[in-house]
Tab-separated table of C-alpha atoms in Angstrom:
chain	number	residue	atom	x	y	z
A	1	UNK	CA	-7.875	-15.960	-4.031
A	2	UNK	CA	-6.810	-12.891	-6.150
A	3	UNK	CA	-10.000	-11.588	-6.818
A	4	UNK	CA	-11.188	-11.156	-3.347
A	5	UNK	CA	-8.061	-9.243	-2.409
A	6	UNK	CA	-8.088	-7.195	-5.725
A	7	UNK	CA	-11.775	-6.091	-4.636
A	8	UNK	CA	-10.482	-5.301	-0.667
A	9	UNK	CA	-7.523	-3.341	-2.116
A	10	UNK	CA	-9.751	-1.371	-4.419
A	11	UNK	CA	-12.268	-0.626	-1.545
A	12	UNK	CA	-9.296	1.070	0.392
A	13	UNK	CA	-7.830	3.171	-2.501
A	14	UNK	CA	-11.603	4.174	-3.548
A	15	UNK	CA	-12.072	5.836	-0.043
A	16	UNK	CA	-9.148	8.374	-1.153
A	17	UNK	CA	-10.506	8.359	-4.755
A	18	UNK	CA	-14.231	9.207	-3.707
A	19	UNK	CA	-12.641	12.065	-1.322
A	20	UNK	CA	-10.772	13.640	-4.336
A	21	UNK	CA	-13.666	13.276	-6.684
A	22	UNK	CA	-16.243	15.321	-4.137
A	23	UNK	CA	-13.927	17.969	-3.085
A	24	UNK	CA	-12.549	18.485	-6.858
A	25	UNK	CA	-15.465	20.941	-6.935
A	26	UNK	CA	-13.910	23.094	-4.429
A	27	UNK	CA	-10.781	24.328	-6.643
A	28	UNK	CA	-7.274	23.395	-7.365
A	29	UNK	CA	-6.138	24.490	-3.916
A	30	UNK	CA	-8.380	21.564	-2.374
A	31	UNK	CA	-7.179	18.918	-4.653
A	32	UNK	CA	-3.592	19.860	-3.981
A	33	UNK	CA	-4.420	20.013	-0.238
A	34	UNK	CA	-6.282	16.772	-0.225
A	35	UNK	CA	-3.783	15.102	-2.433
A	36	UNK	CA	-0.611	16.511	-0.232
A	37	UNK	CA	-2.487	15.281	3.140
A	38	UNK	CA	-3.395	12.031	1.743
A	39	UNK	CA	0.171	11.308	1.266
A	40	UNK	CA	0.606	10.537	4.735
A	41	UNK	CA	-1.647	7.684	3.895
A	42	UNK	CA	1.603	5.913	2.398
A	43	UNK	CA	3.311	6.639	5.828
A	44	UNK	CA	0.343	4.764	7.799
A	45	UNK	CA	0.320	2.171	5.076
A	46	UNK	CA	4.233	1.578	5.460
A	47	UNK	CA	3.777	0.839	9.234
A	48	UNK	CA	0.714	-1.296	8.618
A	49	UNK	CA	2.830	-3.192	6.321
A	50	UNK	CA	4.777	-4.335	9.097
A	51	UNK	CA	1.395	-6.108	10.248
A	52	UNK	CA	0.382	-6.936	6.890
A	53	UNK	CA	3.423	-8.979	5.647
A	54	UNK	CA	4.273	-10.094	8.941
A	55	UNK	CA	1.113	-11.532	10.154
A	56	UNK	CA	0.234	-13.319	6.706
A	57	UNK	CA	3.547	-14.703	6.379
A	58	UNK	CA	3.870	-15.997	9.935
A	59	UNK	CA	0.355	-17.102	10.122
A	60	UNK	CA	0.484	-18.739	6.483
A	61	UNK	CA	3.363	-20.862	7.722
A	62	UNK	CA	1.816	-21.745	10.804
A	63	UNK	CA	-1.375	-23.012	8.844
A	64	UNK	CA	1.040	-24.929	6.417
A	65	UNK	CA	2.260	-26.868	9.494
A	66	UNK	CA	-1.309	-27.624	10.520
A	67	UNK	CA	-0.159	-25.316	13.950
A	68	UNK	CA	-3.628	-23.502	14.343
A	69	UNK	CA	-2.510	-23.095	17.851
A	70	UNK	CA	0.186	-20.939	17.069
A	71	UNK	CA	-1.498	-19.224	14.590
A	72	UNK	CA	-4.376	-17.914	17.007
A	73	UNK	CA	-1.289	-17.174	19.395
A	74	UNK	CA	0.536	-14.897	16.815
A	75	UNK	CA	-3.266	-13.123	15.740
A	76	UNK	CA	-3.843	-12.319	19.431
A	77	UNK	CA	-0.377	-11.023	20.267
A	78	UNK	CA	-0.622	-8.934	16.837
A	79	UNK	CA	-4.027	-7.555	17.665
A	80	UNK	CA	-2.535	-6.070	20.571
A	81	UNK	CA	0.131	-4.465	19.034
A	82	UNK	CA	-2.252	-2.870	16.508
A	83	UNK	CA	-4.425	-1.487	19.015
A	84	UNK	CA	-1.252	0.238	20.717
A	85	UNK	CA	-0.037	1.513	17.092
A	86	UNK	CA	-3.692	3.070	16.370
A	87	UNK	CA	-3.363	4.976	19.817
A	88	UNK	CA	0.273	6.283	18.716
A	89	UNK	CA	-1.023	6.983	15.347
A	90	UNK	CA	-3.761	9.350	16.577
A	91	UNK	CA	-1.496	11.127	19.234
A	92	UNK	CA	1.214	11.607	16.605
A	93	UNK	CA	-0.870	12.730	13.770
A	94	UNK	CA	-2.601	15.497	15.694
A	95	UNK	CA	0.542	17.044	17.525
A	96	UNK	CA	2.978	16.718	14.776
A	97	UNK	CA	1.315	16.616	11.205
A	98	UNK	CA	0.949	20.343	11.002
A	99	UNK	CA	5.049	20.306	10.852
A	100	UNK	CA	4.899	17.925	7.485
A	101	UNK	CA	2.481	20.030	5.579
A	102	UNK	CA	4.196	23.263	6.393
A	103	UNK	CA	7.214	22.092	4.419
A	104	UNK	CA	5.002	20.546	1.391
A	105	UNK	CA	2.112	22.613	0.646
A	106	UNK	CA	2.505	24.907	-2.382
A	107	UNK	CA	0.888	27.914	-0.352
A	108	UNK	CA	-1.198	28.959	2.756
A	109	UNK	CA	-4.592	28.122	1.011
A	110	UNK	CA	-3.600	24.609	0.359
A	111	UNK	CA	-1.736	24.338	3.778
A	112	UNK	CA	-5.019	25.170	5.450
A	113	UNK	CA	-6.664	22.381	3.083
A	114	UNK	CA	-4.043	20.021	4.352
A	115	UNK	CA	-4.947	20.582	7.892
A	116	UNK	CA	-8.902	20.557	7.549
A	117	UNK	CA	-8.817	17.724	5.486
A	118	UNK	CA	-6.159	15.759	7.654
A	119	UNK	CA	-7.530	15.807	11.289
A	120	UNK	CA	-10.882	14.741	10.250
A	121	UNK	CA	-9.372	11.892	8.115
A	122	UNK	CA	-6.757	10.749	10.698
A	123	UNK	CA	-9.151	8.363	12.855
A	124	UNK	CA	-9.687	6.683	9.340
A	125	UNK	CA	-5.968	6.243	8.872
A	126	UNK	CA	-5.265	5.188	12.505
A	127	UNK	CA	-7.963	2.362	12.536
A	128	UNK	CA	-6.027	0.725	9.763
A	129	UNK	CA	-3.865	-0.725	12.050
A	130	UNK	CA	-6.165	-2.858	13.683
A	131	UNK	CA	-8.085	-3.846	10.284
A	132	UNK	CA	-5.127	-4.758	8.889
A	133	UNK	CA	-4.126	-7.215	11.576
A	134	UNK	CA	-7.366	-8.744	11.480
A	135	UNK	CA	-7.607	-8.726	7.388
A	136	UNK	CA	-3.903	-9.835	6.873
A	137	UNK	CA	-4.351	-12.560	9.650
A	138	UNK	CA	-7.288	-14.179	8.054
A	139	UNK	CA	-5.855	-13.710	4.619
A	140	UNK	CA	-2.909	-15.880	5.917
A	141	UNK	CA	-5.339	-18.409	7.057
A	142	UNK	CA	-7.041	-18.463	3.827
A	143	UNK	CA	-10.280	-16.540	4.563
A	144	UNK	CA	-10.670	-13.112	2.582
A	145	UNK	CA	-14.608	-12.842	0.995
A	146	UNK	CA	-16.387	-11.530	4.208
A	147	UNK	CA	-13.919	-8.653	4.892
A	148	UNK	CA	-13.993	-7.638	1.329
A	149	UNK	CA	-17.958	-7.480	1.562
A	150	UNK	CA	-17.847	-5.601	4.572
A	151	UNK	CA	-15.248	-3.344	3.177
A	152	UNK	CA	-17.641	-2.788	0.322
A	153	UNK	CA	-20.334	-1.852	2.586
A	154	UNK	CA	-18.180	0.756	4.528
A	155	UNK	CA	-17.118	2.104	1.075
A	156	UNK	CA	-21.096	2.579	-0.189
A	157	UNK	CA	-21.464	4.477	3.154
A	158	UNK	CA	-18.580	6.814	2.433
A	159	UNK	CA	-19.684	7.818	-0.989
A	160	UNK	CA	-23.243	8.568	0.660
A	161	UNK	CA	-22.062	10.447	3.298
A	162	UNK	CA	-19.182	12.650	1.686
A	163	UNK	CA	-21.213	14.609	-0.775
A	164	UNK	CA	-23.681	15.558	2.022
A	165	UNK	CA	-21.006	16.413	4.614
A	166	UNK	CA	-18.633	18.474	2.062
A	167	UNK	CA	-21.845	20.538	0.832
A	168	UNK	CA	-24.563	19.967	3.713
A	169	UNK	CA	-28.261	18.789	3.373
A	170	UNK	CA	-30.809	19.552	5.660
A	171	UNK	CA	-29.886	19.818	9.169
A	172	UNK	CA	-25.836	18.842	8.149
A	173	UNK	CA	-24.137	22.121	7.328
A	174	UNK	CA	-21.347	22.143	4.977
A	175	UNK	CA	-18.165	21.091	6.397
A	176	UNK	CA	-16.013	21.701	2.891
A	177	UNK	CA	-13.038	19.296	2.824
A	178	UNK	CA	-13.596	18.531	6.721
A	179	UNK	CA	-16.456	16.468	5.517
A	180	UNK	CA	-14.751	14.308	2.948
A	181	UNK	CA	-12.341	13.309	6.101
A	182	UNK	CA	-15.089	13.124	8.752
A	183	UNK	CA	-17.001	11.034	6.094
A	184	UNK	CA	-14.020	8.247	5.733
A	185	UNK	CA	-13.492	8.053	9.489
A	186	UNK	CA	-16.990	7.198	10.046
A	187	UNK	CA	-17.060	4.620	7.317
A	188	UNK	CA	-13.890	3.147	8.922
A	189	UNK	CA	-15.508	2.872	12.278
A	190	UNK	CA	-18.379	1.169	10.528
A	191	UNK	CA	-15.980	-1.366	9.002
A	192	UNK	CA	-14.031	-2.203	12.335
A	193	UNK	CA	-17.823	-2.583	13.861
A	194	UNK	CA	-19.325	-5.017	11.200
A	195	UNK	CA	-15.600	-6.973	11.560
A	196	UNK	CA	-15.901	-7.327	15.443
A	197	UNK	CA	-19.574	-8.412	14.957
A	198	UNK	CA	-18.675	-10.926	12.211
A	199	UNK	CA	-15.699	-12.786	14.252
A	200	UNK	CA	-17.562	-12.473	17.482
A	201	UNK	CA	-20.473	-14.651	15.860
A	202	UNK	CA	-18.092	-16.799	13.909
A	203	UNK	CA	-15.844	-19.608	15.646
A	204	UNK	CA	-14.618	-21.169	12.523
A	205	UNK	CA	-12.045	-18.192	12.021
A	206	UNK	CA	-8.528	-17.448	13.968
A	207	UNK	CA	-9.758	-16.996	17.720
A	208	UNK	CA	-8.400	-14.123	20.041
A	209	UNK	CA	-6.863	-15.834	23.328
A	210	UNK	CA	-7.458	-13.502	26.147
A	211	UNK	CA	-4.350	-14.920	27.870
A	212	UNK	CA	-2.127	-13.759	24.526
A	213	UNK	CA	-3.872	-10.494	24.075
A	214	UNK	CA	-0.656	-8.936	25.548
A	215	UNK	CA	2.732	-7.810	24.699
A	216	UNK	CA	5.267	-10.923	23.402
A	217	UNK	CA	8.884	-10.518	22.539
A	218	UNK	CA	9.149	-13.557	20.619
A	219	UNK	CA	5.974	-13.247	18.543
A	220	UNK	CA	6.962	-8.991	17.936
A	221	UNK	CA	10.743	-10.051	17.013
A	222	UNK	CA	9.209	-12.371	14.166
A	223	UNK	CA	6.745	-9.975	13.018
A	224	UNK	CA	9.542	-7.306	12.588
A	225	UNK	CA	12.179	-9.433	10.936
A	226	UNK	CA	9.239	-10.201	8.036
A	227	UNK	CA	7.330	-7.189	8.477
A	228	UNK	CA	9.797	-4.232	8.744
A	229	UNK	CA	11.700	-4.702	5.426
A	230	UNK	CA	8.325	-4.763	3.680
A	231	UNK	CA	7.075	-1.426	5.861
A	232	UNK	CA	10.193	0.268	4.896
A	233	UNK	CA	9.657	-0.037	1.502
A	234	UNK	CA	6.419	1.783	1.787
A	235	UNK	CA	8.245	4.208	4.122
A	236	UNK	CA	10.485	4.830	1.264
A	237	UNK	CA	7.570	5.315	-0.939
A	238	UNK	CA	5.946	7.954	1.230
A	239	UNK	CA	9.594	9.755	1.167
A	240	UNK	CA	9.823	9.296	-2.184
A	241	UNK	CA	6.412	11.089	-2.738
A	242	UNK	CA	7.006	13.530	-0.158
A	243	UNK	CA	10.266	14.921	-1.733
A	244	UNK	CA	7.841	15.132	-5.206
A	245	UNK	CA	5.269	17.507	-3.418
A	246	UNK	CA	8.204	19.495	-2.051
A	247	UNK	CA	10.067	19.680	-5.574
A	248	UNK	CA	6.558	20.337	-7.141
A	249	UNK	CA	5.817	23.295	-4.797
A	250	UNK	CA	8.038	25.496	-6.459
A	251	UNK	CA	5.693	24.978	-9.797
A	252	UNK	CA	2.337	25.640	-8.229
A	253	UNK	CA	-0.609	24.161	-6.753
A	254	UNK	CA	-1.797	22.891	-10.289
A	255	UNK	CA	1.347	20.660	-10.554
A	256	UNK	CA	0.868	19.159	-6.878
A	257	UNK	CA	-3.160	18.569	-7.711
A	258	UNK	CA	-1.932	16.956	-11.031
A	259	UNK	CA	0.540	14.972	-9.341
A	260	UNK	CA	-1.608	13.758	-6.915
A	261	UNK	CA	-4.871	12.808	-8.963
A	262	UNK	CA	-2.147	11.223	-11.653
A	263	UNK	CA	-0.820	9.080	-8.742
A	264	UNK	CA	-4.241	7.699	-7.237
A	265	UNK	CA	-5.194	7.064	-10.492
A	266	UNK	CA	-2.405	4.823	-11.211
A	267	UNK	CA	-2.847	3.154	-7.801
A	268	UNK	CA	-6.086	2.202	-9.081
A	269	UNK	CA	-4.907	0.550	-12.417
A	270	UNK	CA	-2.195	-1.408	-10.542
A	271	UNK	CA	-4.668	-2.692	-8.027
A	272	UNK	CA	-5.128	-5.852	-10.246
A	273	UNK	CA	-1.543	-6.412	-10.293
A	274	UNK	CA	-1.052	-5.813	-6.877
A	275	UNK	CA	-4.125	-8.239	-5.542
A	276	UNK	CA	-2.083	-11.411	-7.484
A	277	UNK	CA	0.998	-9.988	-5.922
A	278	UNK	CA	-0.539	-9.866	-2.493
A	279	UNK	CA	-2.363	-13.249	-3.078
A	280	UNK	CA	0.865	-15.099	-4.192
A	281	UNK	CA	2.897	-14.898	-0.725
A	282	UNK	CA	0.082	-16.960	1.069
A	283	UNK	CA	-0.118	-19.348	-1.473
A	284	UNK	CA	3.954	-19.892	-2.036
A	285	UNK	CA	4.455	-19.345	1.471
A	286	UNK	CA	2.097	-22.312	2.424
A	287	UNK	CA	3.630	-24.680	-0.117
A	288	UNK	CA	6.914	-23.484	0.923
A	289	UNK	CA	6.183	-24.556	4.792
A	290	UNK	CA	4.601	-27.763	3.518
A	291	UNK	CA	7.726	-28.779	1.600
A	292	UNK	CA	5.959	-28.442	-1.830
A	293	UNK	CA	8.941	-26.698	-3.794
A	294	UNK	CA	7.630	-27.430	-7.255
A	295	UNK	CA	4.377	-25.573	-6.648
A	296	UNK	CA	6.299	-22.427	-5.170
A	297	UNK	CA	7.721	-22.147	-8.503
A	298	UNK	CA	5.004	-22.504	-10.376
A	299	UNK	CA	3.346	-19.816	-8.155
A	300	UNK	CA	6.052	-17.604	-9.298
A	301	UNK	CA	6.070	-18.089	-12.854
A	302	UNK	CA	2.283	-17.666	-13.127
A	303	UNK	CA	2.490	-14.600	-10.925
A	304	UNK	CA	5.204	-13.026	-13.075
A	305	UNK	CA	3.212	-13.704	-16.212
A	306	UNK	CA	0.195	-12.074	-15.521
A	307	UNK	CA	1.704	-9.190	-13.538
A	308	UNK	CA	4.037	-8.465	-16.547
A	309	UNK	CA	0.901	-8.815	-18.705
A	310	UNK	CA	-1.173	-6.425	-16.804
A	311	UNK	CA	1.072	-4.057	-16.538
A	312	UNK	CA	1.855	-3.868	-20.494
A	313	UNK	CA	-1.811	-3.271	-21.046
A	314	UNK	CA	-2.319	-0.809	-18.615
A	315	UNK	CA	0.975	1.010	-19.930
A	316	UNK	CA	-0.413	1.355	-23.525
A	317	UNK	CA	-3.560	2.814	-22.197
A	318	UNK	CA	-1.767	5.380	-19.772
A	319	UNK	CA	0.770	6.494	-22.861
A	320	UNK	CA	-1.445	7.110	-25.602
A	321	UNK	CA	-4.914	8.033	-24.223
A	322	UNK	CA	-3.847	9.532	-20.514
A	323	UNK	CA	-6.608	12.467	-20.512
A	324	UNK	CA	-9.512	9.772	-20.276
A	325	UNK	CA	-9.088	9.117	-16.618
A	326	UNK	CA	-9.043	12.602	-14.955
A	327	UNK	CA	-12.073	14.606	-16.687
A	328	UNK	CA	-14.493	13.389	-13.880
A	329	UNK	CA	-12.331	15.021	-11.285
A	330	UNK	CA	-11.497	18.304	-12.585
A	331	UNK	CA	-12.348	20.992	-15.524
A	332	UNK	CA	-9.384	23.060	-14.295
A	333	UNK	CA	-7.079	22.611	-17.731
A	334	UNK	CA	-3.656	23.425	-15.915
A	335	UNK	CA	-4.305	20.510	-13.365
A	336	UNK	CA	-5.706	18.144	-16.238
A	337	UNK	CA	-2.443	18.726	-18.224
A	338	UNK	CA	-0.154	18.379	-15.357
A	339	UNK	CA	-1.923	14.765	-14.495
A	340	UNK	CA	-1.852	13.816	-18.021
A	341	UNK	CA	2.053	14.711	-18.633
A	342	UNK	CA	2.797	12.735	-15.622
A	343	UNK	CA	0.862	9.432	-16.346
A	344	UNK	CA	1.932	9.328	-19.994
A	345	UNK	CA	5.886	9.350	-18.857
A	346	UNK	CA	5.618	7.209	-15.906
A	347	UNK	CA	3.655	4.772	-18.080
A	348	UNK	CA	6.888	3.510	-19.314
A	349	UNK	CA	7.871	2.075	-16.013
A	350	UNK	CA	4.782	0.083	-15.484
A	351	UNK	CA	6.243	-3.363	-16.879
A	352	UNK	CA	9.442	-3.190	-14.944
A	353	UNK	CA	7.337	-2.769	-11.854
A	354	UNK	CA	5.422	-5.814	-12.536
A	355	UNK	CA	8.385	-7.540	-12.489
A	356	UNK	CA	9.192	-6.078	-9.055
A	357	UNK	CA	5.919	-6.752	-7.398
A	358	UNK	CA	5.892	-10.453	-8.861
A	359	UNK	CA	9.459	-10.540	-7.072
A	360	UNK	CA	8.473	-9.114	-4.034
A	361	UNK	CA	5.560	-11.348	-3.577
A	362	UNK	CA	8.209	-14.316	-3.483
A	363	UNK	CA	10.519	-12.744	-1.136
A	364	UNK	CA	7.552	-12.385	1.368
A	365	UNK	CA	6.752	-16.172	0.759
A	366	UNK	CA	9.944	-17.002	1.617
A	367	UNK	CA	9.910	-14.821	5.049
A	368	UNK	CA	12.962	-12.813	3.641
A	369	UNK	CA	11.649	-9.252	2.328
A	370	UNK	CA	15.586	-7.444	2.913
A	371	UNK	CA	16.081	-7.956	-1.078
A	372	UNK	CA	13.143	-6.066	-2.008
A	373	UNK	CA	13.896	-3.584	0.283
A	374	UNK	CA	17.159	-3.158	-1.038
A	375	UNK	CA	15.918	-2.749	-4.431
A	376	UNK	CA	13.501	-0.225	-3.215
A	377	UNK	CA	16.174	1.929	-1.610
A	378	UNK	CA	18.471	1.858	-4.575
A	379	UNK	CA	15.492	3.238	-6.528
A	380	UNK	CA	14.829	5.939	-4.098
A	381	UNK	CA	18.159	6.929	-3.435
A	382	UNK	CA	18.870	7.107	-7.262
A	383	UNK	CA	15.806	9.350	-7.511
A	384	UNK	CA	16.444	11.675	-4.917
A	385	UNK	CA	20.399	11.979	-5.893
A	386	UNK	CA	19.393	12.557	-9.573
A	387	UNK	CA	16.663	15.203	-8.324
A	388	UNK	CA	19.055	16.997	-6.127
A	389	UNK	CA	21.581	17.299	-8.749
A	390	UNK	CA	19.534	19.038	-11.206
A	391	UNK	CA	18.201	21.497	-8.557
A	392	UNK	CA	21.796	22.439	-8.095
A	393	UNK	CA	22.306	22.696	-11.669
A	394	UNK	CA	18.775	24.940	-11.839
A	395	UNK	CA	17.844	22.649	-14.487
A	396	UNK	CA	14.928	20.714	-13.174
A	397	UNK	CA	11.679	20.720	-14.682
A	398	UNK	CA	8.819	18.651	-14.340
A	399	UNK	CA	9.338	16.315	-17.539
A	400	UNK	CA	12.871	15.770	-16.350
A	401	UNK	CA	11.404	14.791	-12.743
A	402	UNK	CA	9.077	12.267	-14.703
A	403	UNK	CA	12.077	10.716	-16.746
A	404	UNK	CA	14.128	10.233	-13.728
A	405	UNK	CA	11.474	8.010	-12.067
A	406	UNK	CA	11.300	5.898	-15.266
A	407	UNK	CA	14.857	5.366	-15.165
A	408	UNK	CA	15.298	4.066	-11.641
A	409	UNK	CA	12.232	2.069	-11.688
A	410	UNK	CA	14.321	0.009	-14.460
A	411	UNK	CA	17.447	0.058	-12.370
A	412	UNK	CA	15.185	-1.431	-9.431
A	413	UNK	CA	14.212	-3.962	-11.753
A	414	UNK	CA	17.409	-4.753	-12.703
A	415	UNK	CA	18.692	-5.302	-9.022
A	416	UNK	CA	15.617	-7.255	-8.001
A	417	UNK	CA	16.256	-9.633	-10.765
A	418	UNK	CA	19.711	-10.596	-9.713
A	419	UNK	CA	18.547	-10.685	-5.761
A	420	UNK	CA	15.810	-12.949	-6.855
A	421	UNK	CA	17.886	-15.437	-8.830
A	422	UNK	CA	20.407	-15.839	-5.892
A	423	UNK	CA	17.263	-16.372	-3.311
A	424	UNK	CA	15.341	-18.867	-5.654
A	425	UNK	CA	18.438	-20.855	-6.227
A	426	UNK	CA	19.052	-21.165	-2.462
A	427	UNK	CA	15.438	-21.736	-1.372
A	428	UNK	CA	14.193	-23.961	-4.197
A	429	UNK	CA	17.003	-25.414	-6.217
A	430	UNK	CA	19.395	-26.032	-3.535
A	431	UNK	CA	17.009	-27.420	-0.797
A	432	UNK	CA	15.465	-29.649	-3.673
A	433	UNK	CA	18.950	-30.921	-4.206
A	434	UNK	CA	19.384	-31.910	-0.907
A	435	UNK	CA	16.138	-33.443	-0.635
A	436	UNK	CA	17.041	-35.515	-3.305
A	437	UNK	CA	20.469	-36.596	-1.967
A	438	UNK	CA	18.684	-37.397	1.213
A	439	UNK	CA	16.555	-39.661	-0.566
A	440	UNK	CA	19.127	-41.467	-2.543
A	441	UNK	CA	21.243	-41.855	0.369
A	442	UNK	CA	18.287	-43.406	2.549
A	443	UNK	CA	17.586	-45.856	-0.278
A	444	UNK	CA	20.936	-46.903	-0.525
């Protein structure tokens, strides 16, 4: 299951990478503007994680209990909430996004690029709620590949349309950065259309029950209980990145552009690890619900081993040769220097970050995502506190910011390690001991 999920996540990230690639020829203000606007992707991602984690976990548990009727019910109610969330995202984005950009953009040119790109990109973001509900629900039931293929198709169309809309061709007049956002939105609409057609013609998947395509407090409560802590983690990530963009605004647009490039490349490099971490909860969750505790623990050990090894390899590349990742995106030496500096510093936190991914996967499998949220809260809180201290002392430099980031990830990993030991003892070892005692008692 990990390979299809890796491809699915790669496709989602490449939407933004493609936009960055084609607008890079428009200058550092375009890169900085698209990167800053793209940070709102994390805000939407935080909200979609409520559905992503909630639907996948609850449906995986239902499938593990062989209760497909309950799985269909959860899927139907979740889809209703996904549609409502899409409508709200569109309304809030068009009404209030300009306030966010006014506080984070380095200059007026960057601010205008943010607006030009984001207003056309917003439909793509908003549709992620519906697409996430469907994909996460199907992933919880074990179905991934068809949706991966549809996303790849939509991505290829996005790659074809972006340069046409940005620079113009034939009947199409140049739209600049707006064209990149428009191409992404059209591609997302196409992905949704293909998804609907596939589900309509395939009766072996989870089915939407019209009677349950309404609000349901019991289902919403379950989704929020499991999904909100995970979504809050991504919300904290959005806040963390927003603080960095705000702090970098004093250092110029080239630093914002470099951070934007570096962070997106880092996300791409993380995809194999995140794919494994996203696959593990469904596998471990089904086995946990079925009472197969040994398989749950084996899933944890394998997930941790693979994620840490992958992260170690990526870390070596980013620390030793970070410049190889950025030449296709910019020929501005200041932007390249900012991006390579960022990646060479944060490369030192990849290994502990890999452990955090593996631990978060297990928390999701147990439908207890609060420990992962606590770890992220401590990390972001520590980062912001130290950042503000250096600002108050007028001693903040860009490299100091990246050093603080590395230190706080190690703090997060230590906190998560302690919390995971507590949860594993409670969920696996204590439960296994109780089952053994019951068997002995019954035999006696």
